[in-house]
């Protein structure tokens, strides 16, 4: 997803590539949510209702924060840079998770 966000602006001259990126984002988002829900149910089988409510709250917080960041980027720069902003956030998240995984191992 990060790569497709970073390639969004360079690919805007071809509508098919933008549609392909949106298709890929939809699939990735669906798989990501299904896997997280599966893990929540697997780790908290006795309290799935509470766990899913917490998950829903965290997901909505992420959507709200993404909207805020997108609004700031659109207001400060231009909507053309929204993919770059998302790509930078994706790179930072990947780096953070990689460092945490190395600490666990």
PDB file of C-alpha atoms in Angstrom:
ATOM      1  CA  UNK A   1       0.000   0.000   0.000  1.00  0.00           C
ATOM      2  CA  UNK A   2       2.849   2.369   0.799  1.00  0.00           C
ATOM      3  CA  UNK A   3       4.407   1.899  -2.624  1.00  0.00           C
ATOM      4  CA  UNK A   4       1.101   2.498  -4.368  1.00  0.00           C
ATOM      5  CA  UNK A   5       0.561   5.659  -2.306  1.00  0.00           C
ATOM      6  CA  UNK A   6       3.978   6.956  -3.274  1.00  0.00           C
ATOM      7  CA  UNK A   7       3.316   6.132  -6.945  1.00  0.00           C
ATOM      8  CA  UNK A   8      -0.144   7.709  -6.975  1.00  0.00           C
ATOM      9  CA  UNK A   9       0.849  11.149  -8.243  1.00  0.00           C
ATOM     10  CA  UNK A  10       3.301   9.938 -10.919  1.00  0.00           C
ATOM     11  CA  UNK A  11       0.627   7.571 -12.251  1.00  0.00           C
ATOM     12  CA  UNK A  12      -2.200  10.108 -12.558  1.00  0.00           C
ATOM     13  CA  UNK A  13      -1.688  10.482 -16.297  1.00  0.00           C
ATOM     14  CA  UNK A  14      -3.172   6.986 -16.739  1.00  0.00           C
ATOM     15  CA  UNK A  15      -6.634   6.466 -15.271  1.00  0.00           C
ATOM     16  CA  UNK A  16      -6.223   2.688 -15.365  1.00  0.00           C
ATOM     17  CA  UNK A  17      -3.298   2.762 -12.931  1.00  0.00           C
ATOM     18  CA  UNK A  18      -5.203   4.946 -10.463  1.00  0.00           C
ATOM     19  CA  UNK A  19      -8.158   2.538 -10.654  1.00  0.00           C
ATOM     20  CA  UNK A  20      -5.772  -0.381 -10.180  1.00  0.00           C
ATOM     21  CA  UNK A  21      -4.284   1.278  -7.083  1.00  0.00           C
ATOM     22  CA  UNK A  22      -7.762   1.872  -5.646  1.00  0.00           C
ATOM     23  CA  UNK A  23      -8.655  -1.770  -6.323  1.00  0.00           C
ATOM     24  CA  UNK A  24      -5.467  -2.903  -4.582  1.00  0.00           C
ATOM     25  CA  UNK A  25      -6.141  -0.618  -1.590  1.00  0.00           C
ATOM     26  CA  UNK A  26      -9.639  -2.057  -1.209  1.00  0.00           C
ATOM     27  CA  UNK A  27      -8.356  -5.628  -1.225  1.00  0.00           C
ATOM     28  CA  UNK A  28      -5.510  -4.848   1.178  1.00  0.00           C
ATOM     29  CA  UNK A  29      -7.850  -2.991   3.552  1.00  0.00           C
ATOM     30  CA  UNK A  30     -10.328  -5.875   3.558  1.00  0.00           C
ATOM     31  CA  UNK A  31      -7.649  -8.505   4.197  1.00  0.00           C
ATOM     32  CA  UNK A  32      -6.051  -6.372   6.920  1.00  0.00           C
ATOM     33  CA  UNK A  33      -9.360  -5.942   8.752  1.00  0.00           C
ATOM     34  CA  UNK A  34     -10.296  -9.615   8.448  1.00  0.00           C
ATOM     35  CA  UNK A  35      -6.928 -10.726   9.818  1.00  0.00           C
ATOM     36  CA  UNK A  36      -7.127  -8.315  12.758  1.00  0.00           C
ATOM     37  CA  UNK A  37     -10.649  -9.453  13.582  1.00  0.00           C
ATOM     38  CA  UNK A  38      -9.540 -13.082  13.380  1.00  0.00           C
ATOM     39  CA  UNK A  39      -6.638 -12.407  15.751  1.00  0.00           C
ATOM     40  CA  UNK A  40      -8.884 -10.571  18.214  1.00  0.00           C
ATOM     41  CA  UNK A  41     -11.363 -13.437  18.298  1.00  0.00           C
ATOM     42  CA  UNK A  42      -8.533 -15.965  18.609  1.00  0.00           C
ATOM     43  CA  UNK A  43      -6.879 -14.186  21.551  1.00  0.00           C
ATOM     44  CA  UNK A  44     -10.076 -13.178  23.385  1.00  0.00           C
ATOM     45  CA  UNK A  45     -12.673 -15.916  22.740  1.00  0.00           C
ATOM     46  CA  UNK A  46     -14.540 -15.219  26.022  1.00  0.00           C
ATOM     47  CA  UNK A  47     -14.749 -11.449  25.515  1.00  0.00           C
ATOM     48  CA  UNK A  48     -15.198 -11.029  21.776  1.00  0.00           C
ATOM     49  CA  UNK A  49     -17.858  -8.337  22.146  1.00  0.00           C
ATOM     50  CA  UNK A  50     -15.648  -6.104  24.279  1.00  0.00           C
ATOM     51  CA  UNK A  51     -12.568  -6.807  22.183  1.00  0.00           C
ATOM     52  CA  UNK A  52     -14.376  -6.003  18.927  1.00  0.00           C
ATOM     53  CA  UNK A  53     -15.776  -2.791  20.448  1.00  0.00           C
ATOM     54  CA  UNK A  54     -12.247  -1.703  21.387  1.00  0.00           C
ATOM     55  CA  UNK A  55     -11.019  -2.651  17.907  1.00  0.00           C
ATOM     56  CA  UNK A  56     -13.825  -0.628  16.328  1.00  0.00           C
ATOM     57  CA  UNK A  57     -12.915   2.389  18.447  1.00  0.00           C
ATOM     58  CA  UNK A  58      -9.260   2.157  17.489  1.00  0.00           C
ATOM     59  CA  UNK A  59     -10.188   1.774  13.816  1.00  0.00           C
ATOM     60  CA  UNK A  60     -12.418   4.854  13.972  1.00  0.00           C
ATOM     61  CA  UNK A  61      -9.636   6.785  15.705  1.00  0.00           C
ATOM     62  CA  UNK A  62      -7.304   5.858  12.847  1.00  0.00           C
ATOM     63  CA  UNK A  63      -9.846   6.992  10.273  1.00  0.00           C
ATOM     64  CA  UNK A  64     -10.304  10.285  12.103  1.00  0.00           C
ATOM     65  CA  UNK A  65      -6.565  10.907  12.419  1.00  0.00           C
ATOM     66  CA  UNK A  66      -6.069  10.076   8.740  1.00  0.00           C
ATOM     67  CA  UNK A  67      -8.786  12.546   7.832  1.00  0.00           C
ATOM     68  CA  UNK A  68      -7.130  15.208   9.952  1.00  0.00           C
ATOM     69  CA  UNK A  69      -3.708  14.623   8.382  1.00  0.00           C
ATOM     70  CA  UNK A  70      -5.264  14.599   4.910  1.00  0.00           C
ATOM     71  CA  UNK A  71      -7.037  17.871   5.631  1.00  0.00           C
ATOM     72  CA  UNK A  72      -3.824  19.489   6.814  1.00  0.00           C
ATOM     73  CA  UNK A  73      -1.964  18.286   3.704  1.00  0.00           C
ATOM     74  CA  UNK A  74      -4.734  19.536   1.400  1.00  0.00           C
ATOM     75  CA  UNK A  75      -4.924  22.899   3.168  1.00  0.00           C
ATOM     76  CA  UNK A  76      -1.176  23.460   3.495  1.00  0.00           C
ATOM     77  CA  UNK A  77       0.111  21.991   0.249  1.00  0.00           C
ATOM     78  CA  UNK A  78      -2.321  20.529  -2.268  1.00  0.00           C
ATOM     79  CA  UNK A  79      -4.430  17.426  -2.744  1.00  0.00           C
ATOM     80  CA  UNK A  80      -1.744  16.310  -5.207  1.00  0.00           C
ATOM     81  CA  UNK A  81       0.555  15.521  -2.264  1.00  0.00           C
ATOM     82  CA  UNK A  82      -1.898  13.338  -0.344  1.00  0.00           C
ATOM     83  CA  UNK A  83      -0.287  10.128  -1.658  1.00  0.00           C
ATOM     84  CA  UNK A  84       3.149  11.275  -0.571  1.00  0.00           C
ATOM     85  CA  UNK A  85       1.859  12.066   2.928  1.00  0.00           C
ATOM     86  CA  UNK A  86       0.263   8.624   3.205  1.00  0.00           C
ATOM     87  CA  UNK A  87       3.398   6.977   1.845  1.00  0.00           C
ATOM     88  CA  UNK A  88       5.585   8.731   4.412  1.00  0.00           C
ATOM     89  CA  UNK A  89       3.258   7.588   7.207  1.00  0.00           C
ATOM     90  CA  UNK A  90       3.422   4.044   5.789  1.00  0.00           C
ATOM     91  CA  UNK A  91       7.229   4.108   5.722  1.00  0.00           C
ATOM     92  CA  UNK A  92       7.365   5.381   9.315  1.00  0.00           C
ATOM     93  CA  UNK A  93       4.930   2.667  10.443  1.00  0.00           C
ATOM     94  CA  UNK A  94       6.925  -0.030   8.653  1.00  0.00           C
ATOM     95  CA  UNK A  95      10.153   1.221  10.245  1.00  0.00           C
ATOM     96  CA  UNK A  96       8.600   1.295  13.724  1.00  0.00           C
ATOM     97  CA  UNK A  97       7.196  -2.229  13.369  1.00  0.00           C
ATOM     98  CA  UNK A  98      10.499  -3.536  11.997  1.00  0.00           C
ATOM     99  CA  UNK A  99      12.422  -2.122  14.948  1.00  0.00           C
ATOM    100  CA  UNK A 100       9.916  -3.606  17.420  1.00  0.00           C
ATOM    101  CA  UNK A 101      10.102  -7.014  15.739  1.00  0.00           C
ATOM    102  CA  UNK A 102      13.895  -6.976  15.919  1.00  0.00           C
ATOM    103  CA  UNK A 103      13.714  -6.144  19.623  1.00  0.00           C
ATOM    104  CA  UNK A 104      11.393  -9.101  20.227  1.00  0.00           C
ATOM    105  CA  UNK A 105      13.687 -11.503  18.370  1.00  0.00           C
TER     106      UNK A 105
END
